[in-house]
C-alpha positions as a printed Julia matrix, in Angstrom:
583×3 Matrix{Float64}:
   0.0    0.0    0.0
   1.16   3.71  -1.01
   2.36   6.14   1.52
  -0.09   8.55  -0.12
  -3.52   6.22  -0.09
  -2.08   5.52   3.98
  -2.16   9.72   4.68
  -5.25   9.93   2.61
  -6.95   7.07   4.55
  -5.51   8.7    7.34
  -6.92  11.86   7.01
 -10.42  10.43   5.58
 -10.84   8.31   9.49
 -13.71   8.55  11.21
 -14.11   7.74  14.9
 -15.04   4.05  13.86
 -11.75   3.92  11.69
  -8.24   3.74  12.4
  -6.69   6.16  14.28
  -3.17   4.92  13.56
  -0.21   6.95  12.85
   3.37   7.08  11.79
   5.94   9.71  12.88
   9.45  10.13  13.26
  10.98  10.41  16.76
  12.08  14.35  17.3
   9.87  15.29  14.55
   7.87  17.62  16.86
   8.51  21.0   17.55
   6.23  22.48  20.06
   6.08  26.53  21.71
   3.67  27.27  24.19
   1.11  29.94  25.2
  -0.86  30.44  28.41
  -4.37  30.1   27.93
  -4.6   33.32  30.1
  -5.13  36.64  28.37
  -2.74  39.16  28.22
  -5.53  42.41  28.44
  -6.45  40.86  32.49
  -3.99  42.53  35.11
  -2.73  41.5   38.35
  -1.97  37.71  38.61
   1.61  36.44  38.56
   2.76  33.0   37.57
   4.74  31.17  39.69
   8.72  31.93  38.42
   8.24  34.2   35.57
   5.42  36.75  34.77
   4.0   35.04  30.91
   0.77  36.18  31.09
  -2.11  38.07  33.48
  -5.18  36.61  33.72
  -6.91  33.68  35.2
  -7.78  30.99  32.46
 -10.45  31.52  29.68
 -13.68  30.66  30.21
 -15.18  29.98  26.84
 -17.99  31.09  25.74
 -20.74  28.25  26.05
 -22.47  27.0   22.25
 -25.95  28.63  24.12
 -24.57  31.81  24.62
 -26.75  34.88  22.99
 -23.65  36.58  21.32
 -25.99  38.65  19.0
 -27.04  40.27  22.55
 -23.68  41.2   23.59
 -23.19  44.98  23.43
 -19.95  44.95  21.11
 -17.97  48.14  19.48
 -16.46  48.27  16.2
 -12.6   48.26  16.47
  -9.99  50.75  14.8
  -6.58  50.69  15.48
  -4.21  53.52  14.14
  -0.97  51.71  13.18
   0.53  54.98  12.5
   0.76  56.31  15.7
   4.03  56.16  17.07
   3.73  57.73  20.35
   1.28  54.26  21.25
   3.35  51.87  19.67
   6.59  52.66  21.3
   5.41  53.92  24.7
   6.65  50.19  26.14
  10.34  51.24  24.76
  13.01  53.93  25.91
  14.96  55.79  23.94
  18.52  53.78  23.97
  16.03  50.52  22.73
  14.5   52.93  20.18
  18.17  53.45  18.44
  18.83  49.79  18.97
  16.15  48.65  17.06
  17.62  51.13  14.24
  20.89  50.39  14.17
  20.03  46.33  14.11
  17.84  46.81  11.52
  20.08  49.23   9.45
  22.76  46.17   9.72
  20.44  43.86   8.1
  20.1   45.78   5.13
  23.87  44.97   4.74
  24.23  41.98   2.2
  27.96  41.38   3.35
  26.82  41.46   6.72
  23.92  39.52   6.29
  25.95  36.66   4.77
  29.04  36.41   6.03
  27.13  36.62   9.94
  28.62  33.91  11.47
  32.11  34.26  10.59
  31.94  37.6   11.52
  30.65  36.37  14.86
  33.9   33.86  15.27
  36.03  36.4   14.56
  34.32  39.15  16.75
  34.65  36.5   19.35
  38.42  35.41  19.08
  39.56  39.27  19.23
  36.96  40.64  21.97
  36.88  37.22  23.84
  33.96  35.51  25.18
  32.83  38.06  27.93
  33.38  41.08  25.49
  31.46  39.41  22.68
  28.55  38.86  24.45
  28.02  42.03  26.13
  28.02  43.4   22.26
  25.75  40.87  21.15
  23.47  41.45  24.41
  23.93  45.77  23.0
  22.69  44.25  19.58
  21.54  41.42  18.24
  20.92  39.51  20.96
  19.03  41.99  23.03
  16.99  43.05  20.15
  15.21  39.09  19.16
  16.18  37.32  22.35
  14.73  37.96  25.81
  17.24  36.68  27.96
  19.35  33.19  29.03
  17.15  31.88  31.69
  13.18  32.0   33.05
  14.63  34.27  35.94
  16.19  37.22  33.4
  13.41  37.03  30.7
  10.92  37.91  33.72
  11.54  41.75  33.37
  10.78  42.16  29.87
   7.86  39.74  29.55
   6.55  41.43  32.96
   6.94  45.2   31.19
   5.21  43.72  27.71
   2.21  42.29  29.91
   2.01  46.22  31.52
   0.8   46.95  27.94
  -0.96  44.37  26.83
   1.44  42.1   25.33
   1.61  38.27  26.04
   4.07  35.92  25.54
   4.56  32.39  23.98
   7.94  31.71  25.42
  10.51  29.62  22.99
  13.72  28.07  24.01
  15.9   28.66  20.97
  18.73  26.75  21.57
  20.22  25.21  18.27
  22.66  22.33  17.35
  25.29  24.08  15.04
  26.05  21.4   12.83
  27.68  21.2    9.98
  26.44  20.48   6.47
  28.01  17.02   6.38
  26.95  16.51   9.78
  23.66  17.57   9.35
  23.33  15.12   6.26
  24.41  12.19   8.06
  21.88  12.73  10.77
  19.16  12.85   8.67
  19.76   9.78   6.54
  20.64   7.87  10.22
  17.43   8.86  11.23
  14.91   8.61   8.06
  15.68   5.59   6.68
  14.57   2.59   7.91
  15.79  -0.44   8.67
  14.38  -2.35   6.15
  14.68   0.36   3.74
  18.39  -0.39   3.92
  18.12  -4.03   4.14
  15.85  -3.71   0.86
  16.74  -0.53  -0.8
  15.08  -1.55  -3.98
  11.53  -2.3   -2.35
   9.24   0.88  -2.59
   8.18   1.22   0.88
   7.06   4.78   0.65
   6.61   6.86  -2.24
   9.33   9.09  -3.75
   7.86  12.07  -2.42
   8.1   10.81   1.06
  11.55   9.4    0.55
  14.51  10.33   2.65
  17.09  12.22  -0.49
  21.02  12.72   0.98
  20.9   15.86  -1.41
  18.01  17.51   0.85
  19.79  16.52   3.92
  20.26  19.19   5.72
  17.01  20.71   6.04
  18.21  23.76   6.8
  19.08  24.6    3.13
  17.34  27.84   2.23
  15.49  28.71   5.69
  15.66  31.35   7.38
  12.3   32.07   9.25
  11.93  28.64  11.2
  14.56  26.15  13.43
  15.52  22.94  12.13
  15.94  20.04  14.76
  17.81  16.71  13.67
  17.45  13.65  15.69
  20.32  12.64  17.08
  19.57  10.22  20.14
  16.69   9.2   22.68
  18.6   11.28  24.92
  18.56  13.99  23.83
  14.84  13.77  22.99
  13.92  13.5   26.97
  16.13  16.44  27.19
  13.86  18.51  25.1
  11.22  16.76  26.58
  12.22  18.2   29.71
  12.99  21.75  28.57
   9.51  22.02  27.18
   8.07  20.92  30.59
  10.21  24.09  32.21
   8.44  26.13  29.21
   4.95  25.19  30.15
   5.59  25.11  33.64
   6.99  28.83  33.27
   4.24  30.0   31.25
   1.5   28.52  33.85
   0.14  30.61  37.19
  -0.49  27.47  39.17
  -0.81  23.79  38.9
   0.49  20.11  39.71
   4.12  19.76  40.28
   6.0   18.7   37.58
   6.65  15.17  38.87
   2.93  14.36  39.5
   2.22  14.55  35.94
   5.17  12.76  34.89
   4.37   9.81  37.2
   0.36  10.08  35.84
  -0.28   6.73  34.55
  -3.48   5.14  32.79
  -4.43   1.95  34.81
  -6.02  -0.8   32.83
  -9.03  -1.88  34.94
 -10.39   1.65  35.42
 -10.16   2.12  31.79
 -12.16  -0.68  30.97
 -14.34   0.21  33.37
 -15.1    3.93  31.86
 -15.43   2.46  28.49
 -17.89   0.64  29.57
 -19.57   3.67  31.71
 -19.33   5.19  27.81
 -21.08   2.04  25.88
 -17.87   1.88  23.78
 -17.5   -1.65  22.4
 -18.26  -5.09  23.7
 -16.81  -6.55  26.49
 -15.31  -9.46  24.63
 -13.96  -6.82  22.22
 -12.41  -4.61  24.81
 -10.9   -7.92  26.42
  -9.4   -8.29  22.82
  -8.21  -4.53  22.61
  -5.86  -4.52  25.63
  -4.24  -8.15  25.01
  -0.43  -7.52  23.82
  -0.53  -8.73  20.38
  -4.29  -7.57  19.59
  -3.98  -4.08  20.89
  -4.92  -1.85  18.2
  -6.02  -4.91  15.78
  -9.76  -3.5   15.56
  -8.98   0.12  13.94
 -10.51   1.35  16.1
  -8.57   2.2   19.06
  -7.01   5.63  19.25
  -3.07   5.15  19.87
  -3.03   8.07  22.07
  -5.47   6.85  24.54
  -3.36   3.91  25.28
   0.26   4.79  25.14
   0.97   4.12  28.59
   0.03   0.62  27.89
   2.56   0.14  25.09
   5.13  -2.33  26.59
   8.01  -4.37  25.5
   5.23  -7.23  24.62
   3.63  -5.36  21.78
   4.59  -4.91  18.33
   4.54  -1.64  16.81
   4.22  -3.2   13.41
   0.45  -4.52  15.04
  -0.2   -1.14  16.32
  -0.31   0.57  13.16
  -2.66  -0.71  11.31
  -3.81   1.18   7.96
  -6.79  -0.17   5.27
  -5.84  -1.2    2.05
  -8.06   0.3   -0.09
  -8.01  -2.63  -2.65
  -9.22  -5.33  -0.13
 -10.66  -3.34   2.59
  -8.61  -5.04   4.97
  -6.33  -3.46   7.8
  -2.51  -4.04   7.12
   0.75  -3.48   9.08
   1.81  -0.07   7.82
   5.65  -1.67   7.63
   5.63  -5.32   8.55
   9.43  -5.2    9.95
  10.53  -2.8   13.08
  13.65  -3.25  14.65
  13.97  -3.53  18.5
  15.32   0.24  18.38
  12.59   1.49  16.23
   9.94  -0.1   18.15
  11.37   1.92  21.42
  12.13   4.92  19.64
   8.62   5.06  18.63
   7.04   3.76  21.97
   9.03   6.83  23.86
   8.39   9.5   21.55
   4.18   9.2   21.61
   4.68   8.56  25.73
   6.81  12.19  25.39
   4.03  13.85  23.7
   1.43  12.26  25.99
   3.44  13.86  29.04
   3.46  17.23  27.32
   0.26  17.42  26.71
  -0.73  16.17  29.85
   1.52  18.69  31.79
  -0.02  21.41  29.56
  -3.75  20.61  30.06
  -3.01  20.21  34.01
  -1.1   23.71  34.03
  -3.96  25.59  31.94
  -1.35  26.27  29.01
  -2.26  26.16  25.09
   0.44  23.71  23.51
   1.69  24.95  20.13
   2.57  22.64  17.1
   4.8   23.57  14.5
   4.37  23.14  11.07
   7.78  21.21   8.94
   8.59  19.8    5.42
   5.36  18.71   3.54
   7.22  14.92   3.11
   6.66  14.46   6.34
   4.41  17.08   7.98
   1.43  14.43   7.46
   2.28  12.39  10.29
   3.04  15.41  12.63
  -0.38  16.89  11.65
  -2.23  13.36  12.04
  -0.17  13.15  15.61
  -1.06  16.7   16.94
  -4.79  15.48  15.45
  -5.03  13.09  17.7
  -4.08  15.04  20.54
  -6.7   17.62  19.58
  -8.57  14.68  20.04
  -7.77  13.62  23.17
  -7.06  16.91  25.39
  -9.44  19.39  23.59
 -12.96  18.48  24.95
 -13.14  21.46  27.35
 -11.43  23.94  25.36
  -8.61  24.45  23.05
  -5.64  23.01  24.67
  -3.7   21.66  21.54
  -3.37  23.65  18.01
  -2.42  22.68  15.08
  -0.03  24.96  12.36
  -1.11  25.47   8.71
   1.15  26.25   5.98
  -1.18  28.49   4.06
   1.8   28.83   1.03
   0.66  25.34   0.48
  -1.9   24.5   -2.3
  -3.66  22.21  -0.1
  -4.03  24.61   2.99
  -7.69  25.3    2.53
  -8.51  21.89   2.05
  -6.67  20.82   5.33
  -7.98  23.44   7.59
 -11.48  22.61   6.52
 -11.46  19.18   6.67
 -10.0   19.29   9.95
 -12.55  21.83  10.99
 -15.34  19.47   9.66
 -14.01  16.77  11.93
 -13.58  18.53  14.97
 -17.72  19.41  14.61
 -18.42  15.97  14.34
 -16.79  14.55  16.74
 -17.49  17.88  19.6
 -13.86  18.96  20.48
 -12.47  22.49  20.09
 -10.09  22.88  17.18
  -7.16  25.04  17.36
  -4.97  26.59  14.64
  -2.46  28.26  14.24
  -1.72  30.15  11.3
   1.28  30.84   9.18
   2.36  31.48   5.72
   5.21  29.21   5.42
   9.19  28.61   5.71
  10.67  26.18   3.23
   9.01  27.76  -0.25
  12.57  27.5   -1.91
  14.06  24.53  -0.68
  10.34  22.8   -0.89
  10.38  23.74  -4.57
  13.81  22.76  -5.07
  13.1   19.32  -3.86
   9.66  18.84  -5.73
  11.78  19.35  -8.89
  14.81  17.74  -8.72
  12.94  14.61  -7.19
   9.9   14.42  -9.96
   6.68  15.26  -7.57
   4.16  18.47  -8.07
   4.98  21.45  -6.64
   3.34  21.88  -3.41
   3.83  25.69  -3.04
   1.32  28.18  -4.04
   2.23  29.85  -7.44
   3.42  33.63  -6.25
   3.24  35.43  -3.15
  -0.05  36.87  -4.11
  -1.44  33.26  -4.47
  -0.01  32.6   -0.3
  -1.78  35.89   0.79
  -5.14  34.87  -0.38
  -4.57  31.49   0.42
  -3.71  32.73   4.21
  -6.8   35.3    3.72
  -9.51  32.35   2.35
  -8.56  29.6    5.66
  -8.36  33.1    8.03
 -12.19  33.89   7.03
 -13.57  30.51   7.07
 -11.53  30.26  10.82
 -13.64  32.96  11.45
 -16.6   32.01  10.48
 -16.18  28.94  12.16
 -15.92  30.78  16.0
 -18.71  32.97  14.53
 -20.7   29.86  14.35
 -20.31  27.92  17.13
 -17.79  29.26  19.14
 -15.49  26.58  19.73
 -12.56  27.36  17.66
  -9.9   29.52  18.2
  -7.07  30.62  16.17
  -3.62  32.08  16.39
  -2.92  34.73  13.36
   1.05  34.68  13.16
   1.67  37.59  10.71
   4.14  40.06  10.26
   1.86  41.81   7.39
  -0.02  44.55   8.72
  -2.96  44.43   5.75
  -3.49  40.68   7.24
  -3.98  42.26  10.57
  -6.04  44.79   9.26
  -8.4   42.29   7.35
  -8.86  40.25  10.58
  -9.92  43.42  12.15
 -12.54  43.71   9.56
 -13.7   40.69   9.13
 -14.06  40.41  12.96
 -16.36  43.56  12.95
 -18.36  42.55  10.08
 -18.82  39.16  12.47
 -19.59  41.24  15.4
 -16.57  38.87  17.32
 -15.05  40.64  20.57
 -11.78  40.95  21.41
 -12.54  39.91  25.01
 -14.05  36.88  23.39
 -10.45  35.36  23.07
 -10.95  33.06  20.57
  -8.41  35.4   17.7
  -5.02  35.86  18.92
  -2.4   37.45  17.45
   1.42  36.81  17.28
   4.75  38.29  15.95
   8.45  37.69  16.69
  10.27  39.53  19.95
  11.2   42.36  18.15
   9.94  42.35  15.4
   6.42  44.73  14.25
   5.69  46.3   17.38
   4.13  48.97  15.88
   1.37  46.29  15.31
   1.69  44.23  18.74
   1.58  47.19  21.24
  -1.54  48.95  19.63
  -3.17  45.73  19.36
  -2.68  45.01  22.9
  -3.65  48.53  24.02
  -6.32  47.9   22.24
  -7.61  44.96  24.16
  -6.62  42.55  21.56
  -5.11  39.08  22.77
  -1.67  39.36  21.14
   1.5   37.75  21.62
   5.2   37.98  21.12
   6.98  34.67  20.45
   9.76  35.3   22.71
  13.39  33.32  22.49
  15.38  32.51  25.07
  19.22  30.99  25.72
  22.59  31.34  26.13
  24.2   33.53  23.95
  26.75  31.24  22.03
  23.67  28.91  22.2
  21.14  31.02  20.24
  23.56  31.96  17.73
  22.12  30.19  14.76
  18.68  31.61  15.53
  20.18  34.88  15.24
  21.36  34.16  12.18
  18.45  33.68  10.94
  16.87  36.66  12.18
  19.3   38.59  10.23
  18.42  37.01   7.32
  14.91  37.62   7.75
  15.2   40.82   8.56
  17.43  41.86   5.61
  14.64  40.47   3.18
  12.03  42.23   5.12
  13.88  45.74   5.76
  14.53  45.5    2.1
  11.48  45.02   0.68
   9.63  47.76   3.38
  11.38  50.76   4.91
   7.77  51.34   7.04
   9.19  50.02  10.32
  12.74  51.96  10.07
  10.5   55.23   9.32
   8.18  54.82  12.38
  11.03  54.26  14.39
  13.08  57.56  13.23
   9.1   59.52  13.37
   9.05  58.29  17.27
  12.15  59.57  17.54
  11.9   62.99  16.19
   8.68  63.32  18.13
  10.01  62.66  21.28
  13.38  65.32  20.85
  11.09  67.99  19.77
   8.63  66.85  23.17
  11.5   67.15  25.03
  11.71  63.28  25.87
  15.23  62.71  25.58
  15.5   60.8   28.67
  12.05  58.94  28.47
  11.31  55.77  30.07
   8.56  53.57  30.31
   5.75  54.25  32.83
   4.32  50.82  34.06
């Protein structure tokens, strides 16, 4: 059976058909948000200030919006004096002079080596206070939770939240990078049998696209490199959620949660789900998972050294209508590596539905983002049945975006869990397109750039439409473009949807467009700044990137440079030449 008719089956499953999925261990990249809103005051979390409020209560399906006295929102993204009240004046000529630098192609490309050598003549210490004067202070908000407390705490005095981000990045090599990625993406079998077509040539693992890296600038690339250093992660994205939470269970009580087996059977059968011969069959080694019908999620505490993965994923064949073994050969290694990595999501999730935080899943490489999106599906499943816990990324520079977002919208009605999205317009186009040719598939990128905005425009509507309607969706709009912004705005009028609704959230980079956060925020908007953290030699490669970005960006729009030398201007002829932030 095809890779492709497997994902399509996949994505085609109803609650009384498999549930099964596929995914690489370290595939998934998760940030987090509290599910507190940044436009309450007052409450504190417990080690580091992420957001103010106590946790959303959402707004019940019964609920009389039409009665709700709402006003029509305008937001002047010219006025300086609003948008930079959260910044003094040395942070004001900061922000210039790091943007001025990324207009600087030489600069710009030859970053790193200029940062070696910047290091071997100033030494370590010297380096990073310059980096900490520059770069560093201007995307990153610090090393630790303790010193990214004062600026998160100053954004939340005006309105902006934070989705906090530990940006620490392997540096690897090219050749390293390569090898990593062909150790971990191709299977045993595939190398005992390299001439078998276990997947199609889409989904392939090619040494050429190896490092993943290759023309990315706007998004961190993580290669496996050991179990390891996959609870290590594991662990730094528990001190994330913990850090973004008020108040909750201590970290070890969630880890040590575990699903017993007689209980289990017992609610099931509280539910009128299945027989009792069948259940008997669902939880015995071999069987487990035989019956499509059993949701892997639900029972990954159960997965021991006695069950086969290659039993556990089970897809139709669309020919006979018979479930299959998705590969019929694991190795001892790859059953473990796969066991681990869904009982590290479970404990993620877990931790973040116990602490009251919204768990963010990013979006990767279209050859393999189908089992991440089936994964963080089934999580949706599982921990959204309250309110939106888990979301979801779409890649709206893809030509199937629409068609995604809706069909998972279409499930999440029918089966009565809140959806969650977060939206994006994409970070691989070139090496995406690059790949698509050189291996023989159709391009999955949209045509032009004009093609991604209305893509990203056509799923943002129908989002909206969707909380409009029943009021169980939410979504995240990640943009930098401030005519996206504005179109939310006016679609969200024409809907009559509240900003103290908090169902539409908004999100940009740490410094980056705050001439759109701040005014959002003062506005009563739930926004967001996805803010970085780590140790300065550490975060080097995300800087990188953010110079990169930038130069592209600052390039193509001198609007934010402008702003910034209007604010300043304004504030020498007011007199302000020693201002500092009142909050």
């Amino acid at each position: 059976m095809s890779y492709a008719k497997f994902v399509a089956a996949l994505l085609r499953a109803t609650p009384g058909n498999v549930r099964n999925i596929r995914a690489s261990p370290g595939r998934c990249r998760s940030t987090v948000a509290s599910t507190k809103s940044p436009g309450e005051k007052g409450q504190q979390t417990d080690g580091c200030a992420v957001v103010d409020a106590a946790p959303v209560e959402l707004i019940s399906q019964n609920k009389n919006v039409e009665n709700t006295q709402l006003c029509k929102s305008t937001i002047d993204f010219d006025n300086t004096e609003e948008a930079y009240k959260s910044k003094d004046n040395v942070e004001l000529l900061r922000s210039l002079l790091v943007f001025k630098l990324c207009t600087i192609d030489v600069l710009v490309e030859k970053n790193k080596e200029l940062m070696d050598l910047t290091k071997k003549v100033l030494g370590q210490w010297m380096f990073e206070k310059l980096m900490k004067m520059t770069f560093y202070g201007q995307f990153v908000a610090g090393e630790d939770h303790n010193s990214i407390k004062p600026l998160i705490q100053k954004n939340q005095a005006f309105g902006v939240g934070a989705v906090l981000d530990y940006s620490v990045e392997e540096d690897l090599t090219q050749e390293e990078a390569v090898k990593k990625e062909m150790d971990a993406c191709v299977s045993e079998a595939e190398k005992e049998s390299p001439d078998v077509d276990y997947r199609e040539k889409k989904y392939k693992a090619h040494r050429q696209f190896g490092d993943r890296r290759g023309g990315v600038t706007s998004a961190r690339t993580y290669f496996y490199a050991d179990e390891s250093k996959c609870d290590n992660q594991m662990e730094t994205f528990i001190n994330c959620i913990s850090a973004s939470a008020k108040q909750g269970q201590s970290d070890m009580m969630v880890l040590e949660q575990k699903l017993e087996l007689e209980p289990l059977k017992k609610t099931l059968t509280k539910m009128d789900i299945g027989a009792v011969d069948d259940k008997e069959n669902w939880f015995t080694g071999e069987k487990l998972g035989l019956s499509g019908t059993i949701d892997l999620l639900d029972w990954n505490s159960l997965i021991d050294d006695t069950t086969k993965i290659s039993n556990l994923l089970m897809v139709p064949n669309l020919q006979t209508g018979q479930l299959e073994p998705l590969l019929n050969t694991f190795t001892a290694e790859e059953e473990r590596q796969m066991k681990r990595m869904l009982q590290r999501v479970d404990v993620l999730a877990k931790h973040a539905m116990a602490k009251g935080v919204r768990l963010m899943v990013d979006a990767e490489q279209t050859y393999f983002q189908p089992a991440i999106s089936r994964l963080t599906l089934e999580m949706q499943r599982k921990f959204n049945t309250e309110k939106p816990i888990i979301f979801n990324t779409y890649q709206c520079y893809l030509k199937d975006a629409y068609d995604n977002v809706t069909m998972d919208v279409e499930l999440s009605r029918r089966e009565g869990w809140y959806f969650g999205a977060k939206l994006v317009r994409g970070a691989y186009m070139y090496q995406e397109r690059d790949r698509a040719e050189e291996i023989g598939y159709e391009d999955p990128i949209n045509p032009d750039y004009e093609a991604t905005n209305r893509m990203y425009h056509k799923c943002l509507e129908y989002l909206l439409e969707e909380i409009n309607h029943s009021r169980k969706a939410n979504i995240m709009v990640a943009t930098h473009n401030e005519d996206t912004v504005k179109f939310t705005l006016e679609k969200m009028n024409e809907m009559g949807l509240s900003p103290t609704e908090n169902k539409v959230y908004f999100g940009q980079l740490l410094g980056m467009c705050d001439q759109i956060s701040f005014p959002l925020g003062q506005a009563g908007f739930p926004v967001y700044k996805y803010v970085p953290y780590g140790p300065v030699n550490e975060v080097i490669p995300y800087l990188s990137r953010r110079a990169q970005e930038n130069r592209g960006f600052m390039k193509g729009s001198q609007r934010e440079r402008s702003l910034l030398w209007t604010e300043l201007r304004r504030r020498v002829l007011a007199g302000q030449m020693f201002y500092k932030p009142v909050y």
